[in-house]
mmCIF file of C-alpha atoms and ligand atoms in Angstrom:
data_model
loop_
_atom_site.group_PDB
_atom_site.id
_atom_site.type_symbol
_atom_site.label_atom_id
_atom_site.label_comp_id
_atom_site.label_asym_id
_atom_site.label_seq_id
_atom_site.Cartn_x
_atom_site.Cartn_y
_atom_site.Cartn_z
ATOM 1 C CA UNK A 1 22.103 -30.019 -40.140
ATOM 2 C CA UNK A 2 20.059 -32.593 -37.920
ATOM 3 C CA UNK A 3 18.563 -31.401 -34.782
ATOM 4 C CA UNK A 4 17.917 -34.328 -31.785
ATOM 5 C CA UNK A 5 14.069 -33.858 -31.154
ATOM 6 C CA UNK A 6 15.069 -32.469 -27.718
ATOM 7 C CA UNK A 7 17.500 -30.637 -28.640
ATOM 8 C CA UNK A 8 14.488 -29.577 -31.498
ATOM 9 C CA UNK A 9 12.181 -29.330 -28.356
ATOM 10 C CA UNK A 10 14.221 -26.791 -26.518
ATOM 11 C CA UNK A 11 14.254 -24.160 -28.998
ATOM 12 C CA UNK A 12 10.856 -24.322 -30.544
ATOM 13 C CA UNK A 13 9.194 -21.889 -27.374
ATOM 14 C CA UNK A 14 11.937 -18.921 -28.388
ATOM 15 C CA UNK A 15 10.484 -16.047 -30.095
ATOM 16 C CA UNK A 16 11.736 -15.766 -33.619
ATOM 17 C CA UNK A 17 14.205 -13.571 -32.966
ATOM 18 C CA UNK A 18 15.851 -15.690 -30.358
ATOM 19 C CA UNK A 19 15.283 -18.642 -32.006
ATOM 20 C CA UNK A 20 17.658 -17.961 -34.915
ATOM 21 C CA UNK A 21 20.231 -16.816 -33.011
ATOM 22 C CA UNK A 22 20.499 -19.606 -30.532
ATOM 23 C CA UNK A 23 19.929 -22.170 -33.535
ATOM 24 C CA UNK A 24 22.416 -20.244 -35.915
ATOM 25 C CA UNK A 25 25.155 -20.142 -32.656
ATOM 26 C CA UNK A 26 24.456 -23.901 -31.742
ATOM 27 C CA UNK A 27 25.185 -25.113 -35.359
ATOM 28 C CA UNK A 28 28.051 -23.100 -36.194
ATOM 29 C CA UNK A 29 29.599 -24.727 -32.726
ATOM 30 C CA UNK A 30 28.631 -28.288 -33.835
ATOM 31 C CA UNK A 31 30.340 -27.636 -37.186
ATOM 32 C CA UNK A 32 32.851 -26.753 -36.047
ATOM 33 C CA UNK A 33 33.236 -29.919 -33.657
ATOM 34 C CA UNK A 34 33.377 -31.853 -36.788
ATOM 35 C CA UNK A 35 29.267 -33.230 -36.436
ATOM 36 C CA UNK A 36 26.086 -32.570 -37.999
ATOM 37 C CA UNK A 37 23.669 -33.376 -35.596
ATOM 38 C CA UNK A 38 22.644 -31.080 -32.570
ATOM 39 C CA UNK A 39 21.675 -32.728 -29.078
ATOM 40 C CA UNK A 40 20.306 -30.637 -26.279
ATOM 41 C CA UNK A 41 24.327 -30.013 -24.740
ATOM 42 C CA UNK A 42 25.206 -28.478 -28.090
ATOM 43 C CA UNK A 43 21.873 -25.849 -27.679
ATOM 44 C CA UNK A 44 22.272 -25.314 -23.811
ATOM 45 C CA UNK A 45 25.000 -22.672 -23.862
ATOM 46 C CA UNK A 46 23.409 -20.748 -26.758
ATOM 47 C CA UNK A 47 19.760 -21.022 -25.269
ATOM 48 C CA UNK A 48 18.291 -17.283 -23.122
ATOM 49 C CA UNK A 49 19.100 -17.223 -19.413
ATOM 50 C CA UNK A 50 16.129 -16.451 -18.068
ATOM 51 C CA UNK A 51 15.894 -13.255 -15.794
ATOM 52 C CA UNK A 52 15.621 -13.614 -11.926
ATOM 53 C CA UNK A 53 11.761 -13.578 -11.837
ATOM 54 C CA UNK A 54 9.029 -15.162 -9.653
ATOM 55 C CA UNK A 55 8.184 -13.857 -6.295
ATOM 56 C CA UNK A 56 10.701 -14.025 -3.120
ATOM 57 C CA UNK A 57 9.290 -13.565 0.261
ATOM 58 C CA UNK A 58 11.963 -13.014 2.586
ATOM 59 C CA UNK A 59 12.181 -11.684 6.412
ATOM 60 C CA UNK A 60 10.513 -8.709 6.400
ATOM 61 C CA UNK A 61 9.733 -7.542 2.314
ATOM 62 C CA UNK A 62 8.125 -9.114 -0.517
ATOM 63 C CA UNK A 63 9.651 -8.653 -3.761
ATOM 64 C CA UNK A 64 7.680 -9.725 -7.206
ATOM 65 C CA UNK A 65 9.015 -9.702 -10.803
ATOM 66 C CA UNK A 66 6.640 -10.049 -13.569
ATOM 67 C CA UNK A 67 7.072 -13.342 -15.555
ATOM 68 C CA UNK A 68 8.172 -11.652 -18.700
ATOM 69 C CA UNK A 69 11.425 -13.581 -18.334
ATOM 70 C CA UNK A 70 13.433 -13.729 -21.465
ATOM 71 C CA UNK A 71 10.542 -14.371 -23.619
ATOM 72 C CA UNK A 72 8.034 -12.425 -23.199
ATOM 73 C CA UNK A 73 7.644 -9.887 -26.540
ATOM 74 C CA UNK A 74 6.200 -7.038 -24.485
ATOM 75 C CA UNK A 75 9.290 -6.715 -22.505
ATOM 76 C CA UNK A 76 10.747 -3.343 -23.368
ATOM 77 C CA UNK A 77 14.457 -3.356 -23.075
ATOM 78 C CA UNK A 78 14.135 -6.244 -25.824
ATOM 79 C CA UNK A 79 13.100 -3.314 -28.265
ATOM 80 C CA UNK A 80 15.027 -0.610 -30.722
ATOM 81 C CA UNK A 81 18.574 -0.301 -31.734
ATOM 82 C CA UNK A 82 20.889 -2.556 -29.699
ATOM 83 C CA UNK A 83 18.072 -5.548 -29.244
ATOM 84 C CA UNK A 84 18.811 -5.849 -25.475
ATOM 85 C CA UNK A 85 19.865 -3.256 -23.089
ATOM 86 C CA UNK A 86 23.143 -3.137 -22.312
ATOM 87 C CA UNK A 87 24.421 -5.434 -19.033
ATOM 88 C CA UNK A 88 24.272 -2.360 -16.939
ATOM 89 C CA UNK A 89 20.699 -1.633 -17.358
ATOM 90 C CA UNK A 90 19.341 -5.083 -17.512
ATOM 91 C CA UNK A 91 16.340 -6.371 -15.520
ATOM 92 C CA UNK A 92 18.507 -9.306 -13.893
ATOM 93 C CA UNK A 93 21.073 -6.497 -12.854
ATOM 94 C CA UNK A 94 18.424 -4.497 -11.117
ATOM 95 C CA UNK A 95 16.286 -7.361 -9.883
ATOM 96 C CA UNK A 96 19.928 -8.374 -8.011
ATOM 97 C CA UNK A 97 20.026 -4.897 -7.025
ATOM 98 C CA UNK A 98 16.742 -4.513 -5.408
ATOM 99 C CA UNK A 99 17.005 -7.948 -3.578
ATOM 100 C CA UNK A 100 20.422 -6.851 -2.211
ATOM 101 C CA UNK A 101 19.466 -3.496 -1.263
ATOM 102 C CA UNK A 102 15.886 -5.258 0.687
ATOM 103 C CA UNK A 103 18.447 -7.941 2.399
ATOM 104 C CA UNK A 104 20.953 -5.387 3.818
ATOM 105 C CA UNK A 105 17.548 -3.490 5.291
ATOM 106 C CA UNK A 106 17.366 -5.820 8.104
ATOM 107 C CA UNK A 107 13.388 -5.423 7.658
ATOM 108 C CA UNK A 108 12.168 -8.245 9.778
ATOM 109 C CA UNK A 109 14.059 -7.025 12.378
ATOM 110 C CA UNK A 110 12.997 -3.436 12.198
ATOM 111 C CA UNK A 111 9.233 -4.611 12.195
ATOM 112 C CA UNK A 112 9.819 -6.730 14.987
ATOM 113 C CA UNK A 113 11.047 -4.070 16.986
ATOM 114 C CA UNK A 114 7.972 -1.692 16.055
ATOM 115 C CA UNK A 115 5.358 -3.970 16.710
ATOM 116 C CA UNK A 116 4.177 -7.274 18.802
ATOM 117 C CA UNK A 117 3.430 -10.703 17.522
ATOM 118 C CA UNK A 118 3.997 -12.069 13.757
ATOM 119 C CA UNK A 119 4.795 -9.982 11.456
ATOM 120 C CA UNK A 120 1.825 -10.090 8.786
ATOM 121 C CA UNK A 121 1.774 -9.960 5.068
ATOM 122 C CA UNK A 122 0.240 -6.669 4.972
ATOM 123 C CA UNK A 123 2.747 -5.437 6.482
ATOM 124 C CA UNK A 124 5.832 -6.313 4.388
ATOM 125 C CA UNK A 125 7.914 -3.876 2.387
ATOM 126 C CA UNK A 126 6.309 -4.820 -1.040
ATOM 127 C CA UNK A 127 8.541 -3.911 -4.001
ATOM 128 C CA UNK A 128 7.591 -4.900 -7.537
ATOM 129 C CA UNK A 129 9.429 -5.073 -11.065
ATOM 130 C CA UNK A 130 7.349 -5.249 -14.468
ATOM 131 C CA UNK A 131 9.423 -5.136 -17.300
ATOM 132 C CA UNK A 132 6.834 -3.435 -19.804
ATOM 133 C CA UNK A 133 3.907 -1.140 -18.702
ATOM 134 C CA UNK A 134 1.678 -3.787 -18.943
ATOM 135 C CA UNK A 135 2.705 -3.984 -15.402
ATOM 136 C CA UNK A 136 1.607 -7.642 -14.979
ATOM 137 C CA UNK A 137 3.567 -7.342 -11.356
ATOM 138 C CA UNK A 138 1.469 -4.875 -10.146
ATOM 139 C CA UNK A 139 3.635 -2.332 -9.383
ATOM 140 C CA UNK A 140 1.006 0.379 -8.548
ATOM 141 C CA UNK A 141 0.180 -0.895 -5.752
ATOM 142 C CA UNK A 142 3.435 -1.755 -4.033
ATOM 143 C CA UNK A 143 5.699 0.268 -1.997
ATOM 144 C CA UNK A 144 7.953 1.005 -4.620
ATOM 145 C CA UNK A 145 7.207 -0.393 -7.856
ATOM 146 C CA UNK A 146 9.214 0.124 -11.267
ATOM 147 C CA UNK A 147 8.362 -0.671 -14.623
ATOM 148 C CA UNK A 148 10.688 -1.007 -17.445
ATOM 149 C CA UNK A 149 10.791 2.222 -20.014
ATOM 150 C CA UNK A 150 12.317 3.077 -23.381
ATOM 151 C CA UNK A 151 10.853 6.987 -24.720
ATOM 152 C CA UNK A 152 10.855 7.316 -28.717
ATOM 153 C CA UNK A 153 12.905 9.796 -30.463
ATOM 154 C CA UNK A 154 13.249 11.283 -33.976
ATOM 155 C CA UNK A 155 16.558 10.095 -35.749
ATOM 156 C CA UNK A 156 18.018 11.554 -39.263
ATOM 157 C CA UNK A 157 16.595 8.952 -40.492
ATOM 158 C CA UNK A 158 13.162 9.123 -43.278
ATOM 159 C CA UNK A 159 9.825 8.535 -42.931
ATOM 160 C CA UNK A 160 7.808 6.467 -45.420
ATOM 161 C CA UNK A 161 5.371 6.549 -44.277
ATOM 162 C CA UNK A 162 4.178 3.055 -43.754
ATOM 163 C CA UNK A 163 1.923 3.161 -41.053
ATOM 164 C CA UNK A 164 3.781 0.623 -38.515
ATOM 165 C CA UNK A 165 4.093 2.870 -35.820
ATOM 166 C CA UNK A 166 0.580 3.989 -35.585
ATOM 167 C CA UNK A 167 -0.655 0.648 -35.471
ATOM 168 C CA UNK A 168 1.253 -0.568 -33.349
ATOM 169 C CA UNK A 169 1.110 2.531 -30.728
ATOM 170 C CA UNK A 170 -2.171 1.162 -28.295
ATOM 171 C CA UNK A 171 -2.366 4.547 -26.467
ATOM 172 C CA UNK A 172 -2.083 6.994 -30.062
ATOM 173 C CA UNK A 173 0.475 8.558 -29.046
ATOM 174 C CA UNK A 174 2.368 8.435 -32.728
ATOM 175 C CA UNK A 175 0.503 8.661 -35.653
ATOM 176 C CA UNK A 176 1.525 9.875 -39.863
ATOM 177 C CA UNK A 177 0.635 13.030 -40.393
ATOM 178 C CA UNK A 178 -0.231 13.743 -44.128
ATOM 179 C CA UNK A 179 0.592 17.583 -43.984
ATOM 180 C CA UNK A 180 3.788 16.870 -42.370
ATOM 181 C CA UNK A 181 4.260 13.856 -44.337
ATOM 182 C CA UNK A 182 5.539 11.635 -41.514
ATOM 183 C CA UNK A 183 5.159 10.415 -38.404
ATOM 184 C CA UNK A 184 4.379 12.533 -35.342
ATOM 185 C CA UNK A 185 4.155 11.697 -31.954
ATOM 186 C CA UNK A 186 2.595 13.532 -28.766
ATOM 187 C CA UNK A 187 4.754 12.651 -25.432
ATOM 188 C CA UNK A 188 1.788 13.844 -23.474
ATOM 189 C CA UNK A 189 -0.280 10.697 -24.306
ATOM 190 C CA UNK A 190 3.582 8.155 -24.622
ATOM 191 C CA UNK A 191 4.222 5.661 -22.151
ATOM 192 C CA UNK A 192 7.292 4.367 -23.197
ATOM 193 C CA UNK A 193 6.485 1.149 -24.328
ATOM 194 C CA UNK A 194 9.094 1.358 -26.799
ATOM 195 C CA UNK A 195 6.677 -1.035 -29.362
ATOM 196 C CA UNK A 196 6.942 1.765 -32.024
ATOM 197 C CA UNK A 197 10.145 1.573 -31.593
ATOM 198 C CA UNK A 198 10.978 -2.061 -32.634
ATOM 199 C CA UNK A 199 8.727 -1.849 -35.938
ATOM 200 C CA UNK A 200 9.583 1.539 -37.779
ATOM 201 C CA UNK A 201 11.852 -0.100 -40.368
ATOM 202 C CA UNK A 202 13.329 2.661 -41.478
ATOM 203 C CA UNK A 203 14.971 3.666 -38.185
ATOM 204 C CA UNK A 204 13.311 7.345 -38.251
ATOM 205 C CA UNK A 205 12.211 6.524 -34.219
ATOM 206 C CA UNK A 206 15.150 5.037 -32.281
ATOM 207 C CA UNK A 207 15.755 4.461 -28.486
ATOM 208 C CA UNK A 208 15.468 8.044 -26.768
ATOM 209 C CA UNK A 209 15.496 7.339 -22.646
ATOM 210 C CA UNK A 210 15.636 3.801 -21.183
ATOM 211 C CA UNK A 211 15.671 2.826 -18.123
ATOM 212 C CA UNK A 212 12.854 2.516 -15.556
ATOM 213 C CA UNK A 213 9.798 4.348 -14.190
ATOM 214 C CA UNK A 214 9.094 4.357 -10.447
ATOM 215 C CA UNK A 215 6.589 4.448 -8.382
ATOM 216 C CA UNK A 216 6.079 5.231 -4.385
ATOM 217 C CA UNK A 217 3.335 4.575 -2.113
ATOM 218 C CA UNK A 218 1.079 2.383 -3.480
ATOM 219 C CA UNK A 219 -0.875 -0.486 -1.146
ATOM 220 C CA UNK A 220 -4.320 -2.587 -1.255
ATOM 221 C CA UNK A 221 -6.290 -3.084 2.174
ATOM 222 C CA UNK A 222 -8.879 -1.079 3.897
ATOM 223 C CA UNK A 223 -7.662 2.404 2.455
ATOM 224 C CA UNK A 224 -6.078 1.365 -1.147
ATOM 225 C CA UNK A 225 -3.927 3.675 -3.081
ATOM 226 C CA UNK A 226 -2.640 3.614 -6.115
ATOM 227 C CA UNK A 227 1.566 4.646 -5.916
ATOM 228 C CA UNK A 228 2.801 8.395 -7.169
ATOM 229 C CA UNK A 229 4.819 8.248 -10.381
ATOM 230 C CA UNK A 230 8.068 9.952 -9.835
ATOM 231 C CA UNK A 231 8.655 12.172 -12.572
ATOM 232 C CA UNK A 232 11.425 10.414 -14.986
ATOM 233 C CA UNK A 233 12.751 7.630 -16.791
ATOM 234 C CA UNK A 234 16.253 6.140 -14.560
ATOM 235 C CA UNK A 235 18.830 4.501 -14.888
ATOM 236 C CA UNK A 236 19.399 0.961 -13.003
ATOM 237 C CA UNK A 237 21.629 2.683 -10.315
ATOM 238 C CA UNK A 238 19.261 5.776 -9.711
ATOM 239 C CA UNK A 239 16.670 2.734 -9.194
ATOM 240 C CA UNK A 240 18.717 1.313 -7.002
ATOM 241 C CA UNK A 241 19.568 4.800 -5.103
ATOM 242 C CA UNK A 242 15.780 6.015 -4.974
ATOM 243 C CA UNK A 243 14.932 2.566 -3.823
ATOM 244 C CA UNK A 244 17.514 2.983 -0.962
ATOM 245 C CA UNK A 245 16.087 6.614 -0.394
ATOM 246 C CA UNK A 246 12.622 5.190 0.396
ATOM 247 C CA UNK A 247 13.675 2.310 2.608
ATOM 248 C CA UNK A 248 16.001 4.738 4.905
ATOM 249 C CA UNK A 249 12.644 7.219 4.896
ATOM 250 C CA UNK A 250 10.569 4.202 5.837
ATOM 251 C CA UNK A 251 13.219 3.319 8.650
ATOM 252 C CA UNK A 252 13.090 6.769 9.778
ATOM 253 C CA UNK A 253 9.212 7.499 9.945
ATOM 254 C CA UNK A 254 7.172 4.203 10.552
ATOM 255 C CA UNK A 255 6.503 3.260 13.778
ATOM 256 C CA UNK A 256 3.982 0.503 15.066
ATOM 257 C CA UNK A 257 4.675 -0.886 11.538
ATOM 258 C CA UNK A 258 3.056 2.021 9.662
ATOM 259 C CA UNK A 259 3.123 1.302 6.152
ATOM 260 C CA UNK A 260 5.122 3.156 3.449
ATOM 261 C CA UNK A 261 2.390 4.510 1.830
ATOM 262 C CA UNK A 262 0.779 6.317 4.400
ATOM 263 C CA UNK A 263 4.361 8.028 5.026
ATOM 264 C CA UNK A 264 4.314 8.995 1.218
ATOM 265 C CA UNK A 265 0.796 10.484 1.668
ATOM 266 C CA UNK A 266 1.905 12.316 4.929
ATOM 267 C CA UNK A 267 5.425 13.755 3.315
ATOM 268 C CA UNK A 268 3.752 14.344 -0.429
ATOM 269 C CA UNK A 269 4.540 17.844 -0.133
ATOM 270 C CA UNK A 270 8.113 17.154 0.508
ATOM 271 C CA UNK A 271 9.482 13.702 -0.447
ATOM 272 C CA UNK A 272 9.210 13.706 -3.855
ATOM 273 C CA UNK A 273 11.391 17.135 -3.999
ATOM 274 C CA UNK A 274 13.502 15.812 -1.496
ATOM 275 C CA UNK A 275 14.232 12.133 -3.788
ATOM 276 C CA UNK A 276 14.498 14.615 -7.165
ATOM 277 C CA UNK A 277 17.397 16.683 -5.026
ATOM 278 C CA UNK A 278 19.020 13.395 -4.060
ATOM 279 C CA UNK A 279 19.356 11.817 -6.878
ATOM 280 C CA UNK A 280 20.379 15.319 -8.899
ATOM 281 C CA UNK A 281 23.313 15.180 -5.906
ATOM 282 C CA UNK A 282 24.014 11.931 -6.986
ATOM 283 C CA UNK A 283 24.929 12.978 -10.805
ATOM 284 C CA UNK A 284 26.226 16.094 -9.739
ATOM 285 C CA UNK A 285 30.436 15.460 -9.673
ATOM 286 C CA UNK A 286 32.210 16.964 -6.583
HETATM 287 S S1 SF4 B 1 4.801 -6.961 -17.506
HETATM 288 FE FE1 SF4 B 1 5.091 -6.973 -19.724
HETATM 289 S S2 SF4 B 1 7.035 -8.073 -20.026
HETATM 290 FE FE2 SF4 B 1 6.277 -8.583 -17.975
HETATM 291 S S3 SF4 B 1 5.068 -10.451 -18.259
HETATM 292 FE FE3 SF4 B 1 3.661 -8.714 -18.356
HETATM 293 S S4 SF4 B 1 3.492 -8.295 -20.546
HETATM 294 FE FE4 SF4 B 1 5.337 -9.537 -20.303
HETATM 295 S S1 SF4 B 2 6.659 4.237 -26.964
HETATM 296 FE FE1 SF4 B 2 4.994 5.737 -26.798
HETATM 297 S S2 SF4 B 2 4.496 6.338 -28.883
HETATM 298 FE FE2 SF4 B 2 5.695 4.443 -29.014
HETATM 299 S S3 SF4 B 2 4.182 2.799 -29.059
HETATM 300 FE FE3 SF4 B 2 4.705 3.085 -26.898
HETATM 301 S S4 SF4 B 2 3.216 4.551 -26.111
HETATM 302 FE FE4 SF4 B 2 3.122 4.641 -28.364
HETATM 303 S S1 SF4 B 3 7.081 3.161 -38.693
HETATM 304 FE FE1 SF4 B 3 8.744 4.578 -39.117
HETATM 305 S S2 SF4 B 3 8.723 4.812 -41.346
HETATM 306 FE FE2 SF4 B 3 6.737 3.888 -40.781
HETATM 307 S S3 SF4 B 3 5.361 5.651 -40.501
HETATM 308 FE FE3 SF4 B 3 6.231 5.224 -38.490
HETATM 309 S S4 SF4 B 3 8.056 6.553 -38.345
HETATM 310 FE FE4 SF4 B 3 7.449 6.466 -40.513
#
C-alpha cells in the first residue's frame, strides 16, 4: 500500500502502539474503497482524538490538564488489560466533568461578592488534572488536584520470572523474589503508576483499581502547602462528586476570598471524614 507523504507525516509522531492501529484501520478502509494509496482524509478518522488538555482560565477558576494528551506513554489509563479505560472513566470524560461542574459554580460571581476590586490570580479556584503521577500539572499545589491511577494486582496467571516488572517499577515497589519464586510487590511503597502493569507479559499483574487520586488544599504564595491526599483510588463520578463537595464547602466557608486551602487546614479534623461519609452515601443504594 502507498502512503501520501502527509498522509505518511501524520502518523509517524503516534507511539507504536497507536501507530499500527490507525495505519492498519486507514488501509483496510482504502482497500476497501477500491485504492491503494492513502492521503491524509483516508488517516483522519482513524488518527487519536486528542484529550481536552491545555489550561482554561475562566471567570472565577483556573483549570490545567497536563499535556499528556493521547500520546504521552506515561499516561496511565493507556496501561494493562483493556489498553484504554473504558469511555466512562476517561480523562476527556472527567476533564468535561470538572469544567462543567467549575462553570455551574458561578465563581466569579461569588468572589466578587466577597471581596473589592479585580479578582486576582491568586485567588482563583485552581483545579488540576495529571494523567500519570508524574503530575506534570501540578496538582499538589492546587485546590483540588487529581492524578490518574491504576493499583497492580495478582492474577491466576504465572510468573517467569523475567524481571520486567522490577525494572520497570521507579519507586521498588515490585520486585522477584527468589524464595517465593515470583514477583512480589509492597503497596506501602506503590503509586499506581500502572507501568508494571503494561510490561509483565505473562499477565500475572493485571489492572486492580483505576480511577483517580485526589488531592485538597494545596496552594503556592506567602504560606505554600502542599494538598492532603484523600485516601483512595475513584471513580470519574466520585471525582466529579468530591470535586462538587469541595466547591459547595468553599462556597460555604470563604469569605473576603479566603482561599480553599486555608479552609482545608482549618476543617482537617473534620472534612476529610465528612467527604469519605459522602461519597460512602453516594454508593450506598436507598
Ligand atoms: S503527567 Fe504524565 S501523562 Fe501527563 S504529560 Fe506528564 S508524564 Fe505525560
Ligand atoms: S504500579 Fe506500583 S508497583 Fe507497579 S510500577 Fe507503578 S509504583 Fe511500581
Ligand atoms: S513481569 Fe510478570 S512475569 Fe515478569 S517477573 Fe514481573 S510478574 Fe513475573
Amino acid at each position: 500500500m502507498k502512503w501520501e507523504e502527509n498522509a505518511r507525516a501524520a502518523v509517524n509522531h503516534l507511539p507504536f502502539a497507536e501507530r499500527r492501529k490507525a495505519v492498519a484501520r486507514a488501509e483496510t478502509a482504502v482497500l476497501k474503497a477500491g485504492k491503494n494509496i492513502v492521503s491524509p482524509a483516508d488517516i483522519e478518522p482513524f488518527l487519536p482524538k486528542p484529550p481536552v488538555i491545555g489550561e482554561y482560565e475562566s471567570d472565577g477558576y483556573r483549570l490545567e490538564v497536563c499535556s499528556g494528551g493521547n500520546s504521552c506513554h506515561n499516561r496511565v489509563h493507556q496501561r494493562g488489560e483493556g489498553g484504554e479505560t473504558g469511555e466512562d472513566d476517561s480523562p476527556d470524560r472527567l476533564v468535561q466533568g470538572v469544567r462543567a461542574l467549575l462553570d455551574n459554580a458561578a465563581l466569579g460571581d461569588f468572589l466578587r461578592s466577597h471581596g473589592n476590586g479585580p479578582i486576582r490570580i491568586h485567588q482563583l479556584f485552581r483545579v488540576s488534572v495529571s494523567q500519570c503521577p508524574n503530575a506534570c500539572s501540578q496538582p499538589q499545589i492546587r485546590d483540588v488536584g487529581i492524578i490518574a491511577a491504576a493499583s497492580p494486582v495478582f492474577t491466576e496467571n504465572g510468573c517467569v520470572q523475567c524481571g520486567a516488572c522490577e525494572n520497570a517499577c521507579r519507586e521498588n515497589a515490585v520486585w522477584v523474589d527468589a524464595d517465593k519464586e515470583a514477583s512480589v510487590i509492597d503497596h506501602e511503597r506503590c503509586i499506581a503508576c500502572g507501568a508494571c502493569i503494561s510490561v509483565c507479559p505473562t499477565g500475572r499483574i493485571g489492572k486492580g483499581e483505576a480511577g483517580y487520586r485526589v488531592m485538597i488544599g494545596g496552594k503556592l504564595g506567602r504560606h505554600p502547602r502542599l494538598a492532603t491526599e484523600l485516601p483512595g483510588i475513584y471513580d470519574v463520578e466520585a471525582v466529579l462528586r468530591l470535586l462538587f463537595l469541595c466547591l459547595d464547602e468553599y462556597k460555604q466557608k470563604s469569605t473576603k476570598r479566603k482561599r480553599f486551602a486555608d479552609i482545608v487546614v482549618e476543617e482537617k479534623d473534620s472534612l476529610p471524614g465528612r467527604l469519605a461519609a459522602a461519597l460512602h452515601e453516594m454508593k450506598t443504594p436507598g
